[in-house]
CSV table of C-alpha atoms in Angstrom, one decimal:
chain,number,residue,atom,x,y,z
A,1,MET,CA,104.9,108.1,87.2
A,2,ASP,CA,103.8,111.4,85.8
A,3,LEU,CA,102.9,114.9,87.0
A,4,TYR,CA,99.6,116.4,85.8
A,5,PHE,CA,98.9,120.0,86.7
A,6,MET,CA,95.2,121.1,87.0
A,7,GLY,CA,95.8,124.5,88.5
A,8,THR,CA,98.8,126.8,88.3
A,9,ASN,CA,97.6,130.3,89.3
A,10,ALA,CA,98.1,131.9,92.7
A,11,GLY,CA,95.2,133.4,94.6
A,12,VAL,CA,92.5,133.5,92.0
A,13,PRO,CA,91.7,131.7,88.8
A,14,SER,CA,91.9,133.3,85.3
A,15,LEU,CA,90.3,132.3,82.0
A,16,GLU,CA,93.5,130.4,81.1
A,17,ARG,CA,94.6,129.0,84.5
A,18,ASN,CA,92.9,127.5,87.5
A,19,VAL,CA,94.0,127.7,91.1
A,20,THR,CA,96.4,125.2,92.6
A,21,SER,CA,96.0,121.5,92.1
A,22,LEU,CA,98.5,118.8,91.0
A,23,ALA,CA,98.2,115.1,90.5
A,24,LEU,CA,101.0,112.6,90.8
A,25,ARG,CA,99.8,109.8,88.4
A,26,LEU,CA,101.0,106.3,89.5
A,27,PHE,CA,99.1,104.2,87.1
A,28,ASP,CA,102.0,101.8,86.4
A,29,GLU,CA,103.2,101.7,90.0
A,30,ARG,CA,99.9,101.5,91.9
A,31,ARG,CA,97.0,101.9,89.5
A,32,SER,CA,96.1,105.1,91.3
A,33,PHE,CA,96.9,108.8,91.6
A,34,TRP,CA,97.7,111.1,94.4
A,35,LEU,CA,96.4,114.7,94.6
A,36,PHE,CA,98.3,117.6,95.9
A,37,ASP,CA,96.1,120.5,96.9
A,38,CYS,CA,92.5,121.0,95.7
A,39,GLY,CA,91.7,124.5,94.7
A,40,GLU,CA,88.2,125.5,93.6
A,41,ALA,CA,87.0,123.7,90.4
A,42,THR,CA,89.5,120.9,90.7
A,43,GLN,CA,86.8,118.3,90.1
A,44,HIS,CA,85.9,120.1,86.9
A,45,GLN,CA,89.6,120.0,85.8
A,46,ILE,CA,89.6,116.2,86.6
A,47,LEU,CA,86.7,115.8,84.2
A,48,ARG,CA,88.9,117.3,81.4
A,49,SER,CA,91.8,115.1,82.4
A,50,PRO,CA,92.8,111.4,81.9
A,51,LEU,CA,92.3,110.9,85.6
A,52,LYS,CA,89.3,109.3,87.3
A,53,LEU,CA,88.2,110.1,90.9
A,54,SER,CA,87.6,106.3,91.4
A,55,LYS,CA,91.4,105.9,91.2
A,56,LEU,CA,92.2,108.6,93.7
A,57,GLU,CA,94.1,107.1,96.7
A,58,PHE,CA,95.6,110.0,98.7
A,59,ILE,CA,95.1,113.7,99.0
A,60,PHE,CA,97.8,115.9,100.4
A,61,ILE,CA,96.9,119.5,101.4
A,62,THR,CA,99.9,121.9,101.8
A,63,HIS,CA,98.0,124.6,103.7
A,64,LEU,CA,94.6,125.9,104.4
A,65,HIS,CA,94.4,129.0,102.1
A,66,GLY,CA,91.3,128.9,100.0
A,67,ASP,CA,93.1,128.7,96.6
A,68,HIS,CA,94.6,125.3,97.8
A,69,LEU,CA,91.5,124.0,99.6
A,70,PHE,CA,88.1,125.3,98.4
A,71,GLY,CA,87.6,122.5,95.9
A,72,LEU,CA,87.9,119.8,98.5
A,73,PRO,CA,84.3,119.4,99.7
A,74,GLY,CA,82.8,119.2,96.2
A,75,LEU,CA,85.5,116.7,95.1
A,76,LEU,CA,84.9,114.5,98.1
A,77,SER,CA,81.2,114.5,97.6
A,78,SER,CA,81.4,113.8,93.9
A,79,ARG,CA,83.9,111.0,94.2
A,80,ALA,CA,81.3,108.4,95.1
A,81,TYR,CA,79.1,109.3,92.1
A,82,GLN,CA,82.1,108.6,89.9
A,83,GLY,CA,82.6,105.1,91.1
A,84,GLY,CA,84.9,105.9,94.0
A,85,ASP,CA,84.1,103.4,96.7
A,86,THR,CA,87.7,102.5,97.8
A,87,PRO,CA,89.2,104.1,100.9
A,88,LEU,CA,90.6,107.6,100.6
A,89,VAL,CA,93.2,109.1,103.0
A,90,LEU,CA,93.5,112.9,103.3
A,91,PHE,CA,96.7,114.4,104.8
A,92,GLY,CA,96.8,118.0,105.8
A,93,PRO,CA,97.7,120.6,108.5
A,94,PRO,CA,95.8,120.9,111.8
A,95,GLY,CA,92.3,122.3,111.0
A,96,VAL,CA,91.7,120.4,107.8
A,97,LYS,CA,89.6,117.8,109.6
A,98,ARG,CA,87.4,120.5,111.2
A,99,PHE,CA,87.0,122.2,107.7
A,100,VAL,CA,86.0,119.1,105.9
A,101,ASN,CA,83.7,117.7,108.7
A,102,THR,CA,81.9,121.1,109.1
A,103,VAL,CA,81.2,121.5,105.4
A,104,LEU,CA,80.0,117.9,105.0
A,105,GLU,CA,77.9,118.1,108.1
A,106,LEU,CA,76.2,121.5,107.2
A,107,SER,CA,75.6,120.4,103.6
A,108,GLU,CA,74.3,117.0,104.7
A,109,SER,CA,76.6,115.4,102.3
A,110,ARG,CA,76.9,111.7,102.4
A,111,ILE,CA,80.1,109.8,101.6
A,112,ASN,CA,79.7,106.1,101.1
A,113,TYR,CA,83.4,105.2,101.2
A,114,LYS,CA,85.9,105.2,104.0
A,115,LEU,CA,87.5,108.7,104.4
A,116,GLU,CA,90.4,108.9,106.8
A,117,ILE,CA,91.7,112.4,107.6
A,118,VAL,CA,95.2,112.6,109.0
A,119,GLU,CA,96.3,115.9,110.5
A,120,HIS,CA,100.1,116.4,110.7
A,121,GLU,CA,102.8,118.8,111.6
A,122,GLY,CA,105.5,117.3,109.4
A,123,GLY,CA,107.6,114.2,109.7
A,124,SER,CA,107.1,110.7,108.2
A,125,LEU,CA,103.5,110.4,106.9
A,126,PHE,CA,103.3,107.1,104.9
A,127,GLU,CA,105.5,104.2,104.0
A,128,ASP,CA,104.9,100.8,102.4
A,129,ALA,CA,107.1,98.5,100.3
A,130,SER,CA,107.2,100.9,97.3
A,131,PHE,CA,107.0,104.5,98.6
A,132,ARG,CA,107.8,106.8,101.5
A,133,VAL,CA,106.3,110.2,102.0
A,134,GLU,CA,107.8,112.8,104.3
A,135,SER,CA,106.8,116.4,105.1
A,136,ALA,CA,108.2,119.5,106.7
A,137,LYS,CA,106.9,123.0,107.6
A,138,LEU,CA,107.9,125.9,105.3
A,139,ASP,CA,107.7,129.7,105.8
A,140,HIS,CA,104.3,131.1,104.9
A,141,ARG,CA,101.7,133.3,106.5
A,142,ILE,CA,100.0,130.2,107.9
A,143,ASP,CA,101.4,126.8,108.4
A,144,SER,CA,102.4,125.5,105.0
A,145,TYR,CA,104.0,122.1,104.3
A,146,GLY,CA,106.2,120.6,101.6
A,147,TYR,CA,106.0,116.9,100.7
A,148,ARG,CA,108.8,114.6,99.6
A,149,ILE,CA,107.7,111.4,97.8
A,150,VAL,CA,110.5,108.8,97.6
A,151,GLU,CA,110.1,105.7,95.4
A,152,LYS,CA,112.1,102.9,96.9
A,153,SER,CA,114.8,101.3,94.8
A,154,GLN,CA,113.8,98.3,92.9
A,155,PRO,CA,115.7,95.0,92.5
A,156,GLY,CA,118.0,94.7,89.5
A,157,LYS,CA,117.3,92.4,86.6
A,158,LEU,CA,117.7,88.7,87.3
A,159,ASN,CA,120.5,86.9,85.4
A,160,GLN,CA,118.2,84.3,83.8
A,161,GLU,CA,121.1,82.7,81.9
A,162,LEU,CA,123.0,82.0,85.1
A,163,LEU,CA,119.9,80.8,86.8
A,164,ALA,CA,119.1,78.4,84.0
A,165,LYS,CA,122.6,76.8,84.4
A,166,HIS,CA,121.6,76.0,87.9
A,167,GLY,CA,118.3,74.5,86.8
A,168,ILE,CA,116.2,77.4,88.1
A,169,SER,CA,113.2,78.4,85.9
A,170,PRO,CA,110.9,81.4,86.2
A,171,GLY,CA,108.6,80.9,89.2
A,172,PRO,CA,108.5,81.3,93.0
A,173,LEU,CA,112.3,81.1,93.4
A,174,TYR,CA,112.6,84.1,91.2
A,175,GLY,CA,110.3,86.0,93.6
A,176,GLN,CA,112.4,84.9,96.6
A,177,LEU,CA,115.6,86.2,95.0
A,178,LYS,CA,113.9,89.6,94.2
A,179,ARG,CA,112.7,89.8,97.8
A,180,GLY,CA,116.3,89.6,98.9
A,181,GLU,CA,116.1,85.9,100.0
A,182,SER,CA,118.8,83.3,99.2
A,183,ILE,CA,117.7,80.0,97.7
A,184,ARG,CA,119.1,76.5,97.5
A,185,THR,CA,119.4,74.7,94.1
A,186,SER,CA,118.7,71.0,93.6
A,187,ASP,CA,122.4,70.2,93.9
A,188,GLY,CA,122.7,72.1,97.2
A,189,THR,CA,124.3,75.3,96.0
A,190,ILE,CA,123.2,78.4,97.8
A,191,LEU,CA,122.5,81.3,95.5
A,192,ARG,CA,122.4,84.7,97.1
A,193,PRO,CA,120.5,87.6,95.5
A,194,GLU,CA,123.7,89.5,94.9
A,195,ASP,CA,125.0,86.6,92.9
A,196,VAL,CA,122.2,86.8,90.3
A,197,LEU,CA,120.8,90.3,90.5
A,198,GLY,CA,122.0,93.3,88.5
A,199,GLU,CA,122.4,96.8,89.9
A,200,PRO,CA,119.2,98.0,91.7
A,201,LYS,CA,117.0,100.5,89.9
A,202,ARG,CA,117.2,103.8,91.8
A,203,GLY,CA,113.8,105.0,93.0
A,204,ARG,CA,112.6,108.4,91.9
A,205,ILE,CA,112.1,111.4,94.2
A,206,VAL,CA,109.4,114.0,93.7
A,207,THR,CA,109.2,117.1,95.9
A,208,ILE,CA,106.1,119.2,95.9
A,209,LEU,CA,106.3,122.4,98.1
A,210,GLY,CA,103.5,124.5,99.4
A,211,ASP,CA,103.5,128.3,99.4
A,212,THR,CA,106.7,129.6,101.0
A,213,ARG,CA,109.4,132.1,101.3
A,214,PRO,CA,113.0,130.8,100.8
A,215,CYS,CA,113.7,128.9,104.0
A,216,PRO,CA,116.2,126.2,105.2
A,217,ALA,CA,113.4,123.5,105.4
A,218,GLU,CA,113.2,123.4,101.6
A,219,HIS,CA,116.6,121.9,101.1
A,220,PRO,CA,116.2,118.5,102.9
A,221,LEU,CA,112.8,118.1,101.1
A,222,ALA,CA,114.3,118.9,97.7
A,223,ASP,CA,117.7,117.1,98.2
A,224,ARG,CA,118.6,115.4,94.8
A,225,ALA,CA,115.0,115.2,93.8
A,226,ASP,CA,114.3,114.1,90.2
A,227,VAL,CA,111.5,116.7,90.1
A,228,LEU,CA,111.0,119.8,92.3
A,229,VAL,CA,107.6,121.6,92.1
A,230,HIS,CA,108.1,125.1,93.5
A,231,GLU,CA,106.0,128.2,93.6
A,232,ALA,CA,107.1,131.2,91.5
A,233,THR,CA,104.5,133.8,92.4
A,234,PHE,CA,106.6,136.8,91.3
A,235,MET,CA,109.5,137.8,89.1
A,236,HIS,CA,112.6,138.8,91.1
A,237,ASP,CA,112.1,142.6,90.6
A,238,LEU,CA,109.3,142.1,93.1
A,239,ALA,CA,111.4,140.2,95.6
A,240,GLU,CA,110.4,142.6,98.4
A,241,THR,CA,106.7,142.0,97.6
A,242,ALA,CA,107.3,138.3,97.5
A,243,TYR,CA,108.9,138.5,101.0
A,244,THR,CA,106.1,140.6,102.4
A,245,TYR,CA,103.5,138.1,101.3
A,246,HIS,CA,105.5,135.1,102.2
A,247,HIS,CA,106.1,133.9,98.6
A,248,SER,CA,109.0,133.2,96.3
A,249,THR,CA,110.3,134.5,93.0
A,250,ALA,CA,111.2,132.4,90.0
A,251,ARG,CA,114.9,133.0,90.6
A,252,GLN,CA,114.6,131.9,94.3
A,253,ALA,CA,112.9,128.7,93.2
A,254,ALA,CA,115.7,128.1,90.8
A,255,GLU,CA,118.3,128.7,93.5
A,256,VAL,CA,116.6,126.0,95.7
A,257,ALA,CA,116.7,123.6,92.8
A,258,LYS,CA,120.4,124.3,92.1
A,259,GLN,CA,121.5,124.2,95.7
A,260,SER,CA,119.6,121.0,96.3
A,261,GLU,CA,121.0,119.3,93.2
A,262,CYS,CA,117.6,118.6,91.7
A,263,LYS,CA,117.3,117.1,88.2
A,264,SER,CA,114.4,119.4,87.1
A,265,LEU,CA,112.3,122.2,88.3
A,266,TYR,CA,108.6,122.9,87.5
A,267,LEU,CA,107.5,126.5,88.3
A,268,THR,CA,103.8,127.0,89.3
A,269,HIS,CA,101.6,129.3,91.4
A,270,PHE,CA,101.9,132.4,89.2
A,271,SER,CA,100.5,135.7,90.2
A,272,SER,CA,97.5,136.8,88.2
A,273,ARG,CA,99.4,139.9,87.1
A,274,TYR,CA,101.3,137.6,84.7
A,275,LYS,CA,98.3,137.2,82.3
A,276,TYR,CA,100.1,136.7,79.0
A,277,GLU,CA,102.4,134.0,77.7
A,278,HIS,CA,105.3,136.4,77.1
A,279,GLN,CA,105.2,137.4,80.8
A,280,LEU,CA,105.3,133.8,81.9
A,281,GLN,CA,108.3,133.3,79.6
A,282,GLN,CA,110.1,136.0,81.4
A,283,LEU,CA,109.6,134.1,84.7
A,284,LEU,CA,111.0,131.0,83.0
A,285,SER,CA,114.0,132.9,81.6
A,286,GLU,CA,114.7,134.3,85.0
A,287,ALA,CA,114.8,130.8,86.5
A,288,ARG,CA,116.8,129.3,83.7
A,289,GLU,CA,119.6,131.8,84.2
A,290,VAL,CA,120.2,130.0,87.5
A,291,PHE,CA,118.9,126.5,86.8
A,292,PRO,CA,118.7,125.6,83.1
A,293,ASP,CA,116.4,122.5,83.6
A,294,SER,CA,113.5,124.8,84.6
A,295,TYR,CA,110.0,124.5,83.1
A,296,LEU,CA,106.7,126.3,83.3
A,297,ALA,CA,103.9,124.1,84.5
A,298,GLN,CA,101.2,123.9,81.9
A,299,GLU,CA,97.7,122.7,82.8
A,300,HIS,CA,96.4,119.5,81.2
A,301,GLU,CA,99.8,118.2,80.1
A,302,LEU,CA,101.5,115.0,81.3
A,303,TYR,CA,105.1,115.4,82.5
A,304,PRO,CA,106.9,112.0,83.0
A,305,VAL,CA,109.1,111.7,86.0
A,306,LEU,CA,112.2,110.2,84.5
A,307,ARG,CA,114.6,108.0,86.5
A,308,GLY,CA,117.8,109.8,87.2
A,309,GLU,CA,121.3,108.3,87.1
């Protein structure tokens, strides 16, 4: 599981940074990736990345501002030309279906794969045997949502030495134990999963928030997350400006990470006024005064999501 940023600027792109887009790469877990927001030129950024649109499984849109959305029609249209024929599910706020359908209809674009568009207003969005995705509304000028991706805990390691003593070799019975089912040995002994499995591997939690002022809804989404991705549009000397435009400062992002007991914080969505690296480093320094495990999101770099204790 890795994060891969393809856009970290707020509002408008610059020569160095594109507008918002972030991939959660799940190649080991699902042989796919999930996309969070799709600002203009996201498909160009994907061409420069280790990602392939044919492996795109889900898209999550945080809100309908253009710097988070305007790359969506082109990407959806291009996916088929890059081998994407598997179903694709798009989650987003009310209105995203009308936006996509209108653009595709007026441009007479044809999509030869199944596209499902799920409009939501928060709550539980997706769950299978491996992952759960939850959402909640934040505090922005228009409805903006955060997403909490929870990897379910995995069974611990089987005690193969103990199983061998009971005459159990690798095979279907191993699978039953890992699924939480008891088995009966050839001599009639009942082996329960807890008898032969080590401690479960804790699943990882990734929280990706849309544009927002500081608000109570952030904390349940970010609670003990291994990674929190939070906007840091301004430095704290512009806290009033941030409040007026429904954004957050780097310090406020760090406060959320600290209060929610996150493991790490990635800052993104930087105002275009911060053009130079030394200005961005000031944002980082401001955050690290509150939460030392803060990092600036850099485009076209992989950030592994490590398993916490």
